[in-house]
């Protein structure tokens, strides 16, 4: 998988600048779900955006996000026992680090998380940053958790079907 000769994968131009010129960047495996295959990342030679190319088409992308996909069930850790307190601290620390990375490039404004899962990153960005946050998530269960439990604006849709303001 990840090879353009594999059915269901498509080559795409850069989603930022539209260039078709890219250089190899990295090859990775699915470390989160352990699904088979190797995936090629390329860097656009025009703008520097790193992307998966070739990528799974819309016909097969769902196979890479099974119901057991962890971001569909991630919820804030509860600090009840000492091990639970450490897990909660660790989770919050990791989220805060991600928010701080984004702050370096865009300290304020609007933030859209595509494939936001249960919204943990969006919630942290809202708490630790200065953004108006919104997300899109194809999983109805994860999107409902983000809306109902965290009070986030999350659309349940595939990115190609979601409509957003400019």
PDB file of C-alpha atoms in Angstrom:
ATOM      1  CA  UNK A   1       0.000   0.000   0.000  1.00  0.00           C
ATOM      2  CA  UNK A   2       1.097   3.534  -0.536  1.00  0.00           C
ATOM      3  CA  UNK A   3       2.295   2.547  -3.991  1.00  0.00           C
ATOM      4  CA  UNK A   4       0.540   4.121  -6.976  1.00  0.00           C
ATOM      5  CA  UNK A   5       0.031   0.664  -8.476  1.00  0.00           C
ATOM      6  CA  UNK A   6      -2.187  -0.353  -5.586  1.00  0.00           C
ATOM      7  CA  UNK A   7      -5.892  -0.074  -6.309  1.00  0.00           C
ATOM      8  CA  UNK A   8      -7.626   2.676  -4.437  1.00  0.00           C
ATOM      9  CA  UNK A   9      -4.628   5.027  -4.167  1.00  0.00           C
ATOM     10  CA  UNK A  10      -4.470   8.290  -6.076  1.00  0.00           C
ATOM     11  CA  UNK A  11      -1.755  10.811  -6.872  1.00  0.00           C
ATOM     12  CA  UNK A  12      -2.690  14.361  -5.934  1.00  0.00           C
ATOM     13  CA  UNK A  13      -1.192  17.787  -6.543  1.00  0.00           C
ATOM     14  CA  UNK A  14      -0.268  19.978  -3.591  1.00  0.00           C
ATOM     15  CA  UNK A  15      -3.406  21.021  -1.748  1.00  0.00           C
ATOM     16  CA  UNK A  16      -1.849  24.366  -0.815  1.00  0.00           C
ATOM     17  CA  UNK A  17      -0.245  25.715  -3.978  1.00  0.00           C
ATOM     18  CA  UNK A  18      -1.449  23.266  -6.667  1.00  0.00           C
ATOM     19  CA  UNK A  19       2.042  22.245  -7.803  1.00  0.00           C
ATOM     20  CA  UNK A  20       2.570  18.701  -9.046  1.00  0.00           C
ATOM     21  CA  UNK A  21       6.300  18.852  -8.297  1.00  0.00           C
ATOM     22  CA  UNK A  22       7.378  17.007  -5.140  1.00  0.00           C
ATOM     23  CA  UNK A  23      10.365  15.197  -3.672  1.00  0.00           C
ATOM     24  CA  UNK A  24      10.357  12.126  -1.429  1.00  0.00           C
ATOM     25  CA  UNK A  25      10.181  13.029   2.261  1.00  0.00           C
ATOM     26  CA  UNK A  26       9.503   9.892   4.315  1.00  0.00           C
ATOM     27  CA  UNK A  27       7.952   6.439   4.265  1.00  0.00           C
ATOM     28  CA  UNK A  28       5.871   5.316   7.233  1.00  0.00           C
ATOM     29  CA  UNK A  29       3.671   2.506   8.453  1.00  0.00           C
ATOM     30  CA  UNK A  30       0.335   2.672  10.260  1.00  0.00           C
ATOM     31  CA  UNK A  31       1.596   2.759  13.847  1.00  0.00           C
ATOM     32  CA  UNK A  32      -1.738   3.696  15.420  1.00  0.00           C
ATOM     33  CA  UNK A  33      -3.977   0.842  14.230  1.00  0.00           C
ATOM     34  CA  UNK A  34      -1.281  -1.533  12.992  1.00  0.00           C
ATOM     35  CA  UNK A  35      -2.882  -1.896   9.571  1.00  0.00           C
ATOM     36  CA  UNK A  36      -0.648  -3.286   6.819  1.00  0.00           C
ATOM     37  CA  UNK A  37       1.070  -1.121   4.249  1.00  0.00           C
ATOM     38  CA  UNK A  38       3.695   1.557   3.809  1.00  0.00           C
ATOM     39  CA  UNK A  39       2.809   5.137   3.016  1.00  0.00           C
ATOM     40  CA  UNK A  40       4.906   7.675   1.129  1.00  0.00           C
ATOM     41  CA  UNK A  41       5.134  11.293   2.183  1.00  0.00           C
ATOM     42  CA  UNK A  42       6.420  13.902  -0.234  1.00  0.00           C
ATOM     43  CA  UNK A  43       7.433  17.552   0.168  1.00  0.00           C
ATOM     44  CA  UNK A  44       6.176  20.065  -2.386  1.00  0.00           C
ATOM     45  CA  UNK A  45       9.199  21.604  -4.116  1.00  0.00           C
ATOM     46  CA  UNK A  46       7.284  24.857  -4.584  1.00  0.00           C
ATOM     47  CA  UNK A  47       5.821  25.631  -1.129  1.00  0.00           C
ATOM     48  CA  UNK A  48       7.277  22.946   1.173  1.00  0.00           C
ATOM     49  CA  UNK A  49       3.988  21.352   2.256  1.00  0.00           C
ATOM     50  CA  UNK A  50       4.440  17.722   3.302  1.00  0.00           C
ATOM     51  CA  UNK A  51       1.628  15.388   2.269  1.00  0.00           C
ATOM     52  CA  UNK A  52       0.769  11.747   1.732  1.00  0.00           C
ATOM     53  CA  UNK A  53       1.130  10.923  -1.961  1.00  0.00           C
ATOM     54  CA  UNK A  54      -0.225   8.696  -3.315  1.00  0.00           C
ATOM     55  CA  UNK A  55      -3.058   8.695  -0.819  1.00  0.00           C
ATOM     56  CA  UNK A  56      -6.042   6.413  -0.263  1.00  0.00           C
ATOM     57  CA  UNK A  57      -9.000   7.499  -2.390  1.00  0.00           C
ATOM     58  CA  UNK A  58     -12.359   8.348  -0.862  1.00  0.00           C
ATOM     59  CA  UNK A  59     -13.511   4.821  -1.790  1.00  0.00           C
ATOM     60  CA  UNK A  60     -11.064   3.128   0.593  1.00  0.00           C
ATOM     61  CA  UNK A  61     -10.077   5.773   3.182  1.00  0.00           C
ATOM     62  CA  UNK A  62     -12.626   4.413   5.683  1.00  0.00           C
ATOM     63  CA  UNK A  63     -10.707   1.142   5.976  1.00  0.00           C
ATOM     64  CA  UNK A  64      -7.883   3.070   7.653  1.00  0.00           C
ATOM     65  CA  UNK A  65     -10.227   4.404  10.349  1.00  0.00           C
ATOM     66  CA  UNK A  66     -11.885   1.380  11.996  1.00  0.00           C
ATOM     67  CA  UNK A  67     -14.228   1.808  14.964  1.00  0.00           C
ATOM     68  CA  UNK A  68     -11.283   0.891  17.200  1.00  0.00           C
ATOM     69  CA  UNK A  69      -9.340   3.963  15.945  1.00  0.00           C
ATOM     70  CA  UNK A  70      -8.112   5.553  19.188  1.00  0.00           C
ATOM     71  CA  UNK A  71      -8.967   9.206  18.400  1.00  0.00           C
ATOM     72  CA  UNK A  72     -12.623   8.096  18.071  1.00  0.00           C
ATOM     73  CA  UNK A  73     -12.625   7.062  21.713  1.00  0.00           C
ATOM     74  CA  UNK A  74     -10.058   9.423  23.303  1.00  0.00           C
ATOM     75  CA  UNK A  75     -11.570  11.356  26.160  1.00  0.00           C
ATOM     76  CA  UNK A  76      -9.922  13.462  28.845  1.00  0.00           C
ATOM     77  CA  UNK A  77      -8.136  11.292  31.397  1.00  0.00           C
ATOM     78  CA  UNK A  78      -9.579  11.516  34.889  1.00  0.00           C
ATOM     79  CA  UNK A  79      -7.021  12.072  37.680  1.00  0.00           C
ATOM     80  CA  UNK A  80      -8.520   9.648  40.232  1.00  0.00           C
ATOM     81  CA  UNK A  81      -5.646   7.384  41.372  1.00  0.00           C
ATOM     82  CA  UNK A  82      -1.946   8.202  41.257  1.00  0.00           C
ATOM     83  CA  UNK A  83      -1.563   6.358  37.917  1.00  0.00           C
ATOM     84  CA  UNK A  84      -4.669   8.160  36.656  1.00  0.00           C
ATOM     85  CA  UNK A  85      -3.255  11.507  37.761  1.00  0.00           C
ATOM     86  CA  UNK A  86      -0.053  10.826  35.857  1.00  0.00           C
ATOM     87  CA  UNK A  87      -1.998   9.808  32.727  1.00  0.00           C
ATOM     88  CA  UNK A  88      -4.149  12.957  32.954  1.00  0.00           C
ATOM     89  CA  UNK A  89      -1.065  15.145  33.442  1.00  0.00           C
ATOM     90  CA  UNK A  90       0.738  13.434  30.566  1.00  0.00           C
ATOM     91  CA  UNK A  91      -2.227  13.819  28.220  1.00  0.00           C
ATOM     92  CA  UNK A  92      -2.647  17.507  29.120  1.00  0.00           C
ATOM     93  CA  UNK A  93       1.094  18.122  28.783  1.00  0.00           C
ATOM     94  CA  UNK A  94       1.098  16.598  25.299  1.00  0.00           C
ATOM     95  CA  UNK A  95      -1.923  18.630  24.220  1.00  0.00           C
ATOM     96  CA  UNK A  96      -0.400  21.842  25.550  1.00  0.00           C
ATOM     97  CA  UNK A  97       2.843  21.144  23.654  1.00  0.00           C
ATOM     98  CA  UNK A  98       0.876  20.714  20.408  1.00  0.00           C
ATOM     99  CA  UNK A  99      -0.968  23.964  21.019  1.00  0.00           C
ATOM    100  CA  UNK A 100       2.327  25.769  21.664  1.00  0.00           C
ATOM    101  CA  UNK A 101       3.751  24.430  18.385  1.00  0.00           C
ATOM    102  CA  UNK A 102       0.808  25.861  16.462  1.00  0.00           C
ATOM    103  CA  UNK A 103       1.112  29.182  18.372  1.00  0.00           C
ATOM    104  CA  UNK A 104       4.627  29.645  16.980  1.00  0.00           C
ATOM    105  CA  UNK A 105       3.211  29.848  13.472  1.00  0.00           C
ATOM    106  CA  UNK A 106      -0.233  31.332  14.086  1.00  0.00           C
ATOM    107  CA  UNK A 107      -0.748  32.886  17.528  1.00  0.00           C
ATOM    108  CA  UNK A 108      -4.419  33.814  17.050  1.00  0.00           C
ATOM    109  CA  UNK A 109      -7.327  33.647  14.625  1.00  0.00           C
ATOM    110  CA  UNK A 110      -9.413  30.753  13.388  1.00  0.00           C
ATOM    111  CA  UNK A 111      -8.316  27.140  13.761  1.00  0.00           C
ATOM    112  CA  UNK A 112      -9.873  24.268  11.824  1.00  0.00           C
ATOM    113  CA  UNK A 113      -8.968  20.712  12.853  1.00  0.00           C
ATOM    114  CA  UNK A 114      -9.701  18.285  10.027  1.00  0.00           C
ATOM    115  CA  UNK A 115     -10.318  14.820  11.438  1.00  0.00           C
ATOM    116  CA  UNK A 116     -10.601  16.142  14.989  1.00  0.00           C
ATOM    117  CA  UNK A 117     -11.720  12.864  16.607  1.00  0.00           C
ATOM    118  CA  UNK A 118     -13.340  13.574  19.973  1.00  0.00           C
ATOM    119  CA  UNK A 119     -11.987  17.136  19.964  1.00  0.00           C
ATOM    120  CA  UNK A 120      -9.272  16.911  22.606  1.00  0.00           C
ATOM    121  CA  UNK A 121      -6.846  19.067  20.614  1.00  0.00           C
ATOM    122  CA  UNK A 122      -9.550  21.614  19.761  1.00  0.00           C
ATOM    123  CA  UNK A 123     -10.512  21.841  23.423  1.00  0.00           C
ATOM    124  CA  UNK A 124      -6.871  22.419  24.425  1.00  0.00           C
ATOM    125  CA  UNK A 125      -6.437  25.007  21.648  1.00  0.00           C
ATOM    126  CA  UNK A 126      -9.493  26.856  22.907  1.00  0.00           C
ATOM    127  CA  UNK A 127      -8.195  26.797  26.509  1.00  0.00           C
ATOM    128  CA  UNK A 128      -4.506  27.550  25.871  1.00  0.00           C
ATOM    129  CA  UNK A 129      -4.654  29.594  22.697  1.00  0.00           C
ATOM    130  CA  UNK A 130      -6.380  32.603  21.278  1.00  0.00           C
ATOM    131  CA  UNK A 131      -8.354  30.966  18.484  1.00  0.00           C
ATOM    132  CA  UNK A 132     -11.907  30.515  17.391  1.00  0.00           C
ATOM    133  CA  UNK A 133     -11.910  26.725  16.995  1.00  0.00           C
ATOM    134  CA  UNK A 134     -13.948  24.443  14.782  1.00  0.00           C
ATOM    135  CA  UNK A 135     -13.589  20.878  13.598  1.00  0.00           C
ATOM    136  CA  UNK A 136     -14.760  18.365  11.054  1.00  0.00           C
ATOM    137  CA  UNK A 137     -14.918  14.660  11.849  1.00  0.00           C
ATOM    138  CA  UNK A 138     -16.355  11.778   9.802  1.00  0.00           C
ATOM    139  CA  UNK A 139     -17.121   9.579  12.841  1.00  0.00           C
ATOM    140  CA  UNK A 140     -20.612  10.374  14.176  1.00  0.00           C
ATOM    141  CA  UNK A 141     -19.740   9.043  17.659  1.00  0.00           C
ATOM    142  CA  UNK A 142     -16.545  11.089  17.974  1.00  0.00           C
ATOM    143  CA  UNK A 143     -18.176  14.249  16.549  1.00  0.00           C
ATOM    144  CA  UNK A 144     -21.085  13.938  18.978  1.00  0.00           C
ATOM    145  CA  UNK A 145     -18.704  13.582  21.923  1.00  0.00           C
ATOM    146  CA  UNK A 146     -16.843  16.740  20.852  1.00  0.00           C
ATOM    147  CA  UNK A 147     -20.109  18.662  20.574  1.00  0.00           C
ATOM    148  CA  UNK A 148     -21.966  17.226  23.559  1.00  0.00           C
ATOM    149  CA  UNK A 149     -19.224  16.736  26.141  1.00  0.00           C
ATOM    150  CA  UNK A 150     -16.757  19.467  25.196  1.00  0.00           C
ATOM    151  CA  UNK A 151     -19.135  22.031  23.711  1.00  0.00           C
ATOM    152  CA  UNK A 152     -17.170  22.349  20.476  1.00  0.00           C
ATOM    153  CA  UNK A 153     -18.361  23.312  17.009  1.00  0.00           C
ATOM    154  CA  UNK A 154     -17.705  20.115  15.090  1.00  0.00           C
ATOM    155  CA  UNK A 155     -19.347  19.116  11.812  1.00  0.00           C
ATOM    156  CA  UNK A 156     -19.866  15.421  11.261  1.00  0.00           C
ATOM    157  CA  UNK A 157     -18.784  15.008   7.640  1.00  0.00           C
ATOM    158  CA  UNK A 158     -15.931  14.080   5.352  1.00  0.00           C
ATOM    159  CA  UNK A 159     -13.809  17.143   4.577  1.00  0.00           C
ATOM    160  CA  UNK A 160     -15.006  17.217   0.965  1.00  0.00           C
ATOM    161  CA  UNK A 161     -18.630  17.393   2.135  1.00  0.00           C
ATOM    162  CA  UNK A 162     -18.176  19.999   4.880  1.00  0.00           C
ATOM    163  CA  UNK A 163     -18.893  23.655   4.116  1.00  0.00           C
ATOM    164  CA  UNK A 164     -17.106  26.440   5.999  1.00  0.00           C
ATOM    165  CA  UNK A 165     -17.031  30.204   5.830  1.00  0.00           C
ATOM    166  CA  UNK A 166     -14.051  31.748   4.042  1.00  0.00           C
TER     167      UNK A 166
END
